[in-house]
């Protein structure tokens, strides 16, 4: 039997847990994280939990348990519902209360749900690379919060799927921000560029890791915004996320990037990432 973590209890997966007046369900009023599991071991769990607590604090949601307590509970969940190559999903909503936009009484406690799931690494795509489209970034101005409100991201991802593409690369006016569910990197003359960690992007855990790998490999990495025009003229492009790792981009709209195959620096970074997770 599979289990989920529901607040501080491990309950069978099919136990009804979500109330119709849960604010996460009604307003998207909550925050979440996705933690990768490789060979049974959670990857960068601490970094994800730090970001979860930060996201919660930014929406004025205080959690009634410490990060260490939550980590212990997630380990218990993983023991009871093991996963080999997959993920742990965690979401915390502001709780259950009669529907009203303003915050509920302080006696209302947040509702936590976490579960594990097998998820294969997209190995074939790591090698072939993916096609993308450009799309105006119409999301709100706090994209640094990993909020349950993902409608802008959902619509952007679907716009890409509608054109048989893998991801939308978003831009605010001339400047590229990030993907619908990924951070965007481009390489020009041997230097790696990505948008700075501001309110306009989610500061990806993989993003931070890639910047560190660049430093370790002696590759110059700049956290500087770049334009759509610069993106289209890039030597190499890749996108990053917990589930996509370092994913080469071989096309943006009708523009083929590099020679239509993953670039050499991208492959070098993929290899360094592979070493890190093994
Ligand atoms: C909008 C957005 N940007 C960036 C990322 C990448 O973040 P991470 O590397 O922490 O998974 C995600 C991940 O889901 C995302 O949803």
Coordinates of C-alpha atoms and ligand atoms in Angstrom, one line a residue:
X1 CA 0.0 0.0 0.0
X2 CA 1.2 3.6 -0.7
X3 CA 1.0 6.2 2.0
X4 CA 0.8 10.0 2.0
X5 CA 1.9 12.4 4.7
X6 CA -1.1 14.3 5.8
X7 CA -0.1 16.9 8.4
X8 CA 1.8 14.8 11.0
X9 CA 0.2 11.4 10.1
X10 CA 1.1 8.8 7.5
X11 CA -2.2 7.7 6.0
X12 CA -3.1 5.3 3.2
X13 CA -2.9 7.0 -0.3
X14 CA -6.7 6.6 -0.9
X15 CA -7.8 8.2 2.4
X16 CA -9.9 11.3 1.6
X17 CA -7.9 14.2 3.0
X18 CA -8.7 17.4 1.1
X19 CA -11.6 19.5 2.4
X20 CA -13.6 21.4 -0.3
X21 CA -12.9 24.6 1.7
X22 CA -9.1 24.0 1.7
X23 CA -7.6 27.4 0.7
X24 CA -5.0 25.6 -1.5
X25 CA -7.9 24.1 -3.5
X26 CA -10.0 27.2 -3.7
X27 CA -7.4 30.0 -4.0
X28 CA -4.1 28.3 -4.7
X29 CA -3.3 29.8 -1.3
X30 CA -0.2 27.8 -0.4
X31 CA 3.3 26.8 -1.4
X32 CA 5.0 23.6 -2.6
X33 CA 8.2 21.8 -3.4
X34 CA 9.3 19.0 -5.6
X35 CA 12.4 17.0 -4.4
X36 CA 14.2 14.6 -6.7
X37 CA 15.0 11.1 -5.4
X38 CA 17.9 9.3 -7.1
X39 CA 18.6 5.7 -6.3
X40 CA 16.4 5.9 -3.2
X41 CA 18.1 9.0 -1.9
X42 CA 16.5 12.5 -1.8
X43 CA 18.7 15.0 -3.7
X44 CA 19.3 18.5 -2.1
X45 CA 16.5 18.0 0.3
X46 CA 17.8 20.7 2.7
X47 CA 17.9 23.3 -0.1
X48 CA 14.4 22.5 -1.1
X49 CA 13.1 22.7 2.5
X50 CA 14.9 26.1 3.0
X51 CA 13.1 27.4 -0.1
X52 CA 9.8 25.9 1.1
X53 CA 10.1 27.8 4.4
X54 CA 11.1 31.0 2.6
X55 CA 8.1 30.7 0.2
X56 CA 5.8 30.2 3.2
X57 CA 7.2 33.2 5.1
X58 CA 6.8 35.4 1.9
X59 CA 3.1 34.6 1.9
X60 CA 2.9 35.1 5.7
X61 CA 2.2 31.5 6.3
X62 CA 3.8 30.2 9.5
X63 CA 4.4 26.5 9.8
X64 CA 3.7 24.8 13.1
X65 CA 6.7 22.5 12.8
X66 CA 10.4 23.0 12.4
X67 CA 12.4 22.2 9.2
X68 CA 14.0 19.3 11.1
X69 CA 10.6 17.9 12.2
X70 CA 9.3 18.1 8.6
X71 CA 12.5 16.4 7.3
X72 CA 12.0 13.5 9.7
X73 CA 8.4 13.1 8.7
X74 CA 9.4 13.1 5.0
X75 CA 12.0 10.4 5.7
X76 CA 9.3 8.3 7.4
X77 CA 7.1 8.8 4.4
X78 CA 9.9 7.6 2.1
X79 CA 10.4 4.6 4.2
X80 CA 6.8 3.7 4.1
X81 CA 6.3 4.5 0.4
X82 CA 9.8 3.9 -1.0
X83 CA 10.8 5.3 -4.3
X84 CA 13.9 4.5 -6.4
X85 CA 14.1 7.2 -9.1
X86 CA 11.3 9.6 -8.5
X87 CA 10.2 12.5 -6.4
X88 CA 8.7 13.7 -3.2
X89 CA 6.0 16.3 -3.6
X90 CA 5.1 18.5 -0.7
X91 CA 2.4 21.2 -0.5
X92 CA 1.2 23.3 2.3
X93 CA -2.0 25.4 2.2
X94 CA -3.2 28.1 4.5
X95 CA -5.8 25.7 5.9
X96 CA -9.5 25.0 5.9
X97 CA -12.0 27.8 6.6
X98 CA -15.3 29.2 5.2
X99 CA -14.5 30.8 1.9
X100 CA -13.3 34.4 2.2
X101 CA -10.3 35.9 0.5
X102 CA -8.8 37.4 3.6
X103 CA -6.7 35.2 5.9
X104 CA -8.7 32.9 8.2
X105 CA -8.5 33.1 12.1
X106 CA -5.0 32.4 13.5
X107 CA -6.5 29.2 15.0
X108 CA -6.8 27.7 11.5
X109 CA -3.8 25.5 10.9
X110 CA -2.0 25.0 7.6
X111 CA -2.7 21.7 5.8
X112 CA 0.3 19.7 4.6
X113 CA 0.2 16.9 2.0
X114 CA 3.3 15.0 0.8
X115 CA 3.7 11.9 -1.3
X116 CA 6.3 10.0 -3.3
X117 CA 6.2 9.0 -6.9
X118 CA 8.4 7.1 -9.3
X119 CA 9.6 9.3 -12.2
X120 CA 12.1 8.2 -14.8
X121 CA 14.9 10.6 -15.9
X122 CA 14.2 11.9 -19.4
X123 CA 17.4 10.3 -20.7
X124 CA 16.5 10.4 -24.4
X125 CA 15.7 14.1 -24.3
X126 CA 19.0 14.8 -22.5
X127 CA 20.7 13.6 -25.6
X128 CA 18.4 14.9 -28.3
X129 CA 17.5 18.3 -26.8
X130 CA 14.1 19.9 -26.9
X131 CA 12.2 22.5 -28.9
X132 CA 10.7 25.6 -27.3
X133 CA 8.6 28.6 -28.1
X134 CA 8.8 32.2 -27.0
X135 CA 5.9 33.6 -25.0
X136 CA 5.3 36.9 -23.2
X137 CA 5.6 36.4 -19.4
X138 CA 2.1 37.4 -18.1
X139 CA 2.6 36.1 -14.6
X140 CA 2.5 38.1 -11.4
X141 CA 5.5 40.0 -9.9
X142 CA 6.4 37.4 -7.2
X143 CA 7.6 34.5 -9.3
X144 CA 10.3 34.0 -6.6
X145 CA 7.6 32.4 -4.4
X146 CA 7.0 28.7 -5.2
X147 CA 3.2 29.3 -5.0
X148 CA 0.4 26.8 -5.7
X149 CA -1.0 29.4 -8.0
X150 CA 0.4 28.1 -11.3
X151 CA -2.2 29.2 -13.9
X152 CA 0.3 31.4 -15.8
X153 CA 2.8 28.6 -15.9
X154 CA 0.1 26.0 -16.8
X155 CA -1.1 28.1 -19.8
X156 CA 2.5 28.7 -20.9
X157 CA 3.4 25.0 -20.8
X158 CA 0.2 24.2 -22.8
X159 CA 1.0 26.8 -25.4
X160 CA 4.3 25.0 -26.0
X161 CA 2.5 21.6 -26.1
X162 CA 0.0 23.0 -28.6
X163 CA 2.9 23.6 -31.0
X164 CA 4.5 20.2 -30.3
X165 CA 7.2 21.9 -28.2
X166 CA 8.5 21.0 -24.8
X167 CA 8.7 24.3 -23.0
X168 CA 7.8 28.0 -23.3
X169 CA 10.7 30.5 -22.8
X170 CA 9.1 33.5 -21.2
X171 CA 10.1 37.1 -21.7
X172 CA 8.9 40.4 -20.2
X173 CA 9.2 42.8 -23.1
X174 CA 12.7 42.3 -24.5
X175 CA 14.2 40.4 -21.5
X176 CA 14.1 36.6 -21.1
X177 CA 13.0 35.6 -17.6
X178 CA 12.6 31.8 -17.3
X179 CA 10.6 28.9 -18.6
X180 CA 7.1 27.8 -17.6
X181 CA 8.7 25.3 -15.2
X182 CA 12.4 25.7 -15.7
X183 CA 15.2 28.3 -15.6
X184 CA 16.8 29.4 -18.8
X185 CA 20.5 29.6 -19.6
X186 CA 22.2 30.7 -22.8
X187 CA 25.9 30.5 -23.8
X188 CA 27.6 33.1 -25.9
X189 CA 31.3 32.9 -26.7
X190 CA 32.0 30.5 -23.8
X191 CA 30.2 32.6 -21.2
X192 CA 27.0 31.2 -19.5
X193 CA 24.2 33.7 -18.8
X194 CA 21.0 33.4 -16.8
X195 CA 18.5 35.8 -15.3
X196 CA 19.5 37.1 -11.9
X197 CA 17.6 35.7 -8.9
X198 CA 15.0 38.5 -8.6
X199 CA 11.2 38.6 -8.0
X200 CA 10.8 37.8 -11.7
X201 CA 12.0 34.2 -11.6
X202 CA 12.0 31.2 -9.3
X203 CA 15.6 30.8 -8.0
X204 CA 15.9 27.2 -9.0
X205 CA 17.9 24.7 -6.9
X206 CA 19.2 23.3 -10.1
X207 CA 20.0 26.8 -11.4
X208 CA 22.2 27.5 -8.3
X209 CA 23.8 24.1 -8.7
X210 CA 24.7 24.8 -12.4
X211 CA 26.2 28.1 -11.5
X212 CA 28.4 26.4 -8.9
X213 CA 29.3 23.7 -11.4
X214 CA 30.4 26.4 -13.9
X215 CA 32.6 27.9 -11.2
X216 CA 34.1 24.5 -10.4
X217 CA 34.8 23.8 -14.1
X218 CA 36.3 27.3 -14.8
X219 CA 33.4 28.3 -17.0
X220 CA 32.4 31.9 -16.7
X221 CA 28.8 32.3 -15.5
X222 CA 27.0 35.6 -15.3
X223 CA 23.7 36.2 -13.6
X224 CA 22.7 38.9 -16.0
X225 CA 19.4 39.3 -17.9
X226 CA 19.6 38.9 -21.7
X227 CA 17.3 39.8 -24.5
X228 CA 15.2 37.7 -26.9
X229 CA 17.5 38.8 -29.6
X230 CA 20.6 37.6 -27.7
X231 CA 18.8 34.3 -27.0
X232 CA 18.2 33.7 -30.6
X233 CA 21.8 34.4 -31.5
X234 CA 23.1 32.1 -28.6
X235 CA 25.7 29.4 -29.3
X236 CA 23.9 27.1 -26.9
X237 CA 20.8 27.2 -24.7
X238 CA 19.6 24.9 -22.0
X239 CA 16.9 24.8 -19.4
X240 CA 17.1 23.5 -15.8
X241 CA 14.9 22.1 -13.2
X242 CA 14.6 19.4 -10.5
X243 CA 13.0 17.0 -13.0
X244 CA 14.6 18.2 -16.2
X245 CA 18.1 18.6 -14.8
X246 CA 20.2 20.2 -17.6
X247 CA 18.0 19.9 -20.7
X248 CA 19.5 21.2 -24.0
X249 CA 17.4 23.4 -26.2
X250 CA 17.8 22.9 -29.9
X251 CA 15.1 25.2 -31.3
X252 CA 13.3 28.4 -30.3
X253 CA 10.3 29.1 -32.4
X254 CA 11.7 28.5 -35.9
X255 CA 15.2 29.3 -35.0
X256 CA 17.6 26.3 -34.8
X257 CA 20.2 26.7 -32.0
X258 CA 23.8 25.6 -32.6
X259 CA 23.6 22.9 -35.1
X260 CA 20.3 21.6 -33.9
X261 CA 22.0 19.4 -31.3
X262 CA 23.2 19.9 -27.7
X263 CA 26.3 22.1 -27.5
X264 CA 29.6 21.1 -26.1
X265 CA 29.5 23.2 -22.9
X266 CA 26.0 22.0 -22.2
X267 CA 27.2 18.4 -22.5
X268 CA 30.1 19.2 -20.3
X269 CA 27.7 20.5 -17.6
X270 CA 25.4 17.6 -18.0
X271 CA 28.3 15.2 -17.4
X272 CA 29.4 17.2 -14.3
X273 CA 25.8 17.1 -13.0
X274 CA 25.6 13.3 -13.6
X275 CA 28.8 12.9 -11.5
X276 CA 27.3 14.9 -8.7
X277 CA 24.1 12.8 -8.5
X278 CA 25.9 9.4 -8.6
Ligands
LIG1 C1 8.7 28.6 -12.8 C2 9.9 27.7 -12.4 N1 11.1 28.1 -12.6 C3 12.2 27.4 -12.3 C4 12.1 26.1 -11.9 C5 13.3 25.3 -11.6 O1 13.5 25.1 -10.2 P1 14.2 23.9 -9.5 O2 15.5 23.7 -10.2 O3 14.4 24.2 -8.1 O4 13.4 22.7 -9.8 C6 10.8 25.6 -11.6 C7 10.6 24.2 -11.1 O5 9.6 23.6 -11.1 C8 9.7 26.4 -11.9 O6 8.4 25.9 -11.7

